[in-house]
CSV table of C-alpha atoms in Angstrom, one decimal:
chain,number,residue,atom,x,y,z
P,11,MET,CA,-28.2,-1.8,8.6
P,12,LYS,CA,-28.2,-3.8,5.8
P,13,LEU,CA,-25.0,-1.3,4.2
P,14,MET,CA,-23.2,-1.7,7.4
P,15,LYS,CA,-24.7,-5.7,7.8
P,16,HIS,CA,-22.4,-5.8,3.6
P,17,ALA,CA,-19.2,-4.0,5.2
P,18,ILE,CA,-19.1,-6.5,8.1
P,19,THR,CA,-18.6,-10.1,5.7
P,20,ALA,CA,-16.7,-8.2,3.3
P,21,LEU,CA,-13.7,-7.8,6.4
P,22,PHE,CA,-15.1,-10.9,7.0
P,23,ALA,CA,-14.1,-12.1,4.1
P,24,LEU,CA,-10.5,-10.0,3.5
P,25,LEU,CA,-9.9,-12.2,7.3
P,26,LEU,CA,-10.0,-15.3,5.9
P,27,SER,CA,-7.9,-14.7,3.4
P,28,MET,CA,-5.1,-12.5,4.9
P,29,PRO,CA,-1.4,-13.3,5.0
P,30,ALA,CA,1.8,-11.7,7.3
P,31,TRP,CA,2.0,-9.6,4.7
P,32,ALA,CA,5.4,-8.3,3.0
P,33,ALA,CA,6.9,-5.4,1.7
P,34,ASP,CA,8.0,-6.9,-1.4
P,35,SER,CA,4.0,-9.3,-2.1
P,36,GLY,CA,1.8,-8.0,-4.5
P,37,PRO,CA,-2.0,-7.2,-3.9
P,38,LYS,CA,-3.8,-10.2,-4.9
P,39,ALA,CA,-1.1,-12.6,-2.7
P,40,ALA,CA,-1.7,-10.0,0.3
P,41,ILE,CA,-5.2,-11.0,0.6
P,42,GLU,CA,-4.7,-14.3,-1.8
P,43,SER,CA,-2.6,-15.5,1.9
P,44,THR,CA,-4.6,-18.6,4.3
P,45,VAL,CA,-3.7,-16.9,8.0
P,46,THR,CA,-4.0,-20.0,9.3
P,47,GLU,CA,-3.9,-17.9,12.9
P,48,ILE,CA,-6.8,-17.0,12.0
P,49,ILE,CA,-8.7,-20.7,11.4
P,50,HIS,CA,-6.6,-21.9,14.3
P,51,VAL,CA,-8.1,-19.3,17.0
P,52,LEU,CA,-12.3,-19.7,15.2
P,53,ASP,CA,-10.9,-23.8,15.6
P,54,VAL,CA,-9.4,-24.5,18.1
P,55,ARG,CA,-12.7,-21.8,20.1
P,56,ALA,CA,-14.4,-24.2,23.2
P,57,ASP,CA,-17.3,-21.8,21.7
P,58,LYS,CA,-17.5,-22.4,18.5
P,59,THR,CA,-21.0,-19.5,18.7
P,60,ARG,CA,-17.9,-16.4,20.3
P,61,LEU,CA,-15.2,-14.5,20.3
P,62,THR,CA,-13.4,-14.5,23.8
P,63,PRO,CA,-11.1,-11.0,25.0
P,64,ALA,CA,-8.1,-13.4,24.4
P,65,ASP,CA,-9.4,-14.6,21.1
P,66,ARG,CA,-10.1,-11.1,19.9
P,67,GLU,CA,-7.0,-10.1,20.6
P,68,VAL,CA,-4.6,-12.4,18.7
P,69,ILE,CA,-7.1,-11.2,15.5
P,70,SER,CA,-6.1,-7.8,16.7
P,71,LYS,CA,-2.2,-8.7,16.3
P,72,THR,CA,-2.8,-10.5,13.3
P,73,VAL,CA,-4.1,-7.9,11.0
P,74,GLU,CA,-2.0,-5.2,12.5
P,75,GLY,CA,0.0,-2.5,10.1
P,76,LYS,CA,-2.9,-4.7,7.0
P,77,PHE,CA,-5.2,-1.6,7.3
P,78,GLY,CA,-4.6,1.7,6.6
P,79,TYR,CA,-7.3,3.1,10.1
P,80,ALA,CA,-6.1,6.1,9.6
P,81,ALA,CA,-6.9,6.6,6.1
P,82,MET,CA,-9.6,4.4,6.3
P,83,ALA,CA,-10.6,6.3,9.7
P,84,LYS,CA,-10.2,9.8,7.9
P,85,ARG,CA,-12.1,9.6,5.1
P,86,SER,CA,-15.4,8.4,6.8
P,87,LEU,CA,-14.8,11.1,9.4
P,88,GLY,CA,-14.4,13.8,5.8
P,89,LYS,CA,-14.6,17.3,6.1
P,90,PRO,CA,-14.3,17.3,10.2
P,91,TRP,CA,-11.6,15.0,10.2
P,92,ASN,CA,-9.3,18.8,8.7
P,93,ASP,CA,-10.8,20.6,11.9
P,94,LEU,CA,-9.5,17.7,15.2
P,95,LYS,CA,-5.9,18.4,16.5
P,96,LYS,CA,-3.0,15.8,15.7
P,97,ASP,CA,-4.0,13.7,18.9
P,98,GLU,CA,-7.3,14.1,18.3
P,99,GLN,CA,-6.2,12.4,14.8
P,100,VAL,CA,-4.5,9.1,16.2
P,101,HIS,CA,-8.0,9.5,19.4
P,102,PHE,CA,-10.7,9.1,16.8
P,103,THR,CA,-8.5,6.8,14.4
P,104,ALA,CA,-7.9,4.6,17.7
P,105,VAL,CA,-11.5,4.6,18.2
P,106,PHE,CA,-12.6,3.6,15.7
P,107,ARG,CA,-10.5,0.4,15.4
P,108,GLU,CA,-11.7,-1.3,18.3
P,109,HIS,CA,-15.5,-0.1,16.4
P,110,LEU,CA,-14.0,-1.9,13.6
P,111,GLU,CA,-12.7,-4.5,14.6
P,112,ARG,CA,-15.9,-5.4,17.7
P,113,SER,CA,-18.4,-5.7,15.3
P,114,TYR,CA,-16.4,-7.7,12.4
P,115,GLY,CA,-15.6,-9.9,15.6
P,116,ASP,CA,-19.4,-10.9,16.5
P,117,GLN,CA,-19.4,-11.6,12.4
P,118,LEU,CA,-16.3,-13.0,12.4
P,119,SER,CA,-16.9,-15.3,15.4
P,120,LYS,CA,-19.8,-17.1,13.2
P,121,TYR,CA,-17.5,-19.1,11.4
P,122,LYS,CA,-18.5,-22.2,9.5
P,123,GLY,CA,-15.9,-23.3,6.4
P,124,GLN,CA,-17.2,-20.0,4.5
P,125,THR,CA,-14.1,-20.5,0.7
P,126,VAL,CA,-12.5,-17.2,-1.0
P,127,THR,CA,-10.9,-17.3,-4.4
P,128,PHE,CA,-10.2,-14.2,-6.4
P,129,ALA,CA,-9.0,-12.7,-9.3
P,130,ASP,CA,-5.9,-10.9,-10.4
P,131,ALA,CA,-5.0,-7.3,-9.8
P,132,GLU,CA,-6.2,-4.0,-11.8
P,133,MET,CA,-3.1,-2.1,-10.8
P,134,LYS,CA,-2.8,1.5,-11.4
P,135,GLY,CA,0.2,3.2,-9.4
P,136,ASP,CA,0.7,2.9,-6.3
P,137,LYS,CA,-2.5,1.1,-6.0
P,138,ALA,CA,-4.7,-1.8,-6.1
P,139,ARG,CA,-7.9,-3.2,-7.0
P,140,VAL,CA,-8.6,-7.6,-6.0
P,141,MET,CA,-12.0,-8.5,-7.1
P,142,SER,CA,-12.7,-11.7,-5.4
P,143,LYS,CA,-16.3,-14.1,-3.9
P,144,VAL,CA,-17.1,-15.9,-0.8
P,145,ILE,CA,-18.6,-18.6,-1.0
P,146,ASP,CA,-20.4,-19.8,1.5
P,147,GLY,CA,-23.3,-23.2,-0.2
P,148,SER,CA,-24.4,-22.2,-3.3
P,149,ARG,CA,-24.5,-18.3,-2.8
P,150,GLU,CA,-21.3,-16.2,-4.0
P,151,THR,CA,-21.6,-12.6,-2.9
P,152,PRO,CA,-17.9,-10.0,-5.1
P,153,VAL,CA,-15.8,-7.9,-2.9
P,154,GLU,CA,-13.6,-6.1,-4.5
P,155,TYR,CA,-10.8,-5.0,-2.2
P,156,SER,CA,-9.2,-1.5,-3.0
P,157,LEU,CA,-4.9,-0.8,-0.9
P,158,TYR,CA,-1.9,1.2,-1.9
P,159,GLN,CA,1.2,0.4,-1.3
P,160,THR,CA,3.0,1.7,1.9
P,161,ALA,CA,6.4,0.9,2.9
P,162,THR,CA,6.0,-2.2,5.0
P,163,GLY,CA,3.4,-3.6,2.1
P,164,TRP,CA,0.0,-3.0,1.0
P,165,GLN,CA,-2.6,-1.8,3.5
P,166,VAL,CA,-6.2,-2.2,2.2
P,167,TYR,CA,-8.8,1.5,2.5
P,168,ASP,CA,-11.6,0.4,1.5
P,169,ILE,CA,-13.3,-3.3,0.3
P,170,ARG,CA,-16.5,-2.3,-1.5
P,171,ILE,CA,-19.4,-5.5,-1.4
P,172,GLU,CA,-21.9,-6.2,-4.1
P,173,GLY,CA,-20.8,-2.2,-4.6
P,174,SER,CA,-21.5,-1.0,-0.9
P,175,SER,CA,-18.8,0.8,-0.2
P,176,MET,CA,-17.3,0.5,3.7
P,177,VAL,CA,-15.6,3.5,4.4
P,178,ARG,CA,-18.9,5.2,2.6
P,179,THR,CA,-21.4,2.7,5.0
P,180,PHE,CA,-18.6,4.1,8.2
P,181,TYR,CA,-18.9,7.8,6.6
P,182,GLN,CA,-22.8,7.9,6.3
P,183,ASP,CA,-23.1,6.0,10.1
P,184,PHE,CA,-21.7,9.2,11.0
P,185,GLN,CA,-22.9,11.9,9.4
P,186,SER,CA,-26.1,11.3,11.0
P,187,THR,CA,-25.0,11.5,14.5
P,188,LEU,CA,-22.8,14.3,13.6
P,189,ASP,CA,-25.4,16.9,11.6
P,190,LYS,CA,-27.8,16.5,15.9
P,191,GLY,CA,-24.8,16.5,17.8
P,192,GLY,CA,-21.1,17.7,15.9
P,193,TYR,CA,-17.9,15.9,16.5
P,194,PRO,CA,-18.3,15.0,20.5
P,195,GLU,CA,-21.8,13.7,19.9
P,196,LEU,CA,-19.7,11.0,17.5
P,197,LEU,CA,-17.6,10.1,19.3
P,198,LYS,CA,-19.3,9.6,22.8
P,199,THR,CA,-21.8,6.7,20.2
P,200,LEU,CA,-18.3,5.2,19.5
P,201,GLU,CA,-17.1,4.9,22.7
P,202,GLU,CA,-20.3,3.8,24.0
P,203,LYS,CA,-21.5,0.7,22.0
P,204,ILE,CA,-17.1,-0.3,22.3
P,205,ALA,CA,-18.5,-0.3,26.2
P,206,LYS,CA,-21.6,-3.0,25.3
P,207,HIS,CA,-19.8,-5.0,23.0
P,208,LYS,CA,-16.6,-5.3,25.8
P,209,GLU,CA,-20.2,-6.3,28.2
P,210,LYS,CA,-20.3,-9.1,26.1
P,211,ASP,CA,-17.2,-10.0,26.7
């Protein structure tokens, strides 16, 4: 769907520019620095059309701590989050993360040298917004990153591309399933999607 494609494009842009973030890094610096490990993985692949399980593992470890997965999962799920026990919240966050990583991984495998430019961060307390553009030939796509500061550094909690919120996109996708079968049905659906992705590996 269009909104999901936008969200994946934003994540693709972020991965092409993400650093090994430090606690004292500013939000712009945190996003702007190139992740040489990820680019290296993409450049040295024998098969430039896909990511192998090993490629995915390297990328997953590289982005560890850069996304506020729990915050993103909570916002994407909405009210049902508060009805979950702590261990259920942890489990849903893990499933949400894998679903997210496998979705953007499929798009990341299509890397062909796109570039990203950034504007200065707009600060408001412990939160920040960084505007950027993804440049692919003659096409420029605006991408906005929302971050919050933690004890270990800046983490992304939402991304907007051409005005479409990634978290809002997931929320809308999830609500249709929640309306039909509640949380158990949503969890089952996400796990089935993950399983199908794994079959492709």
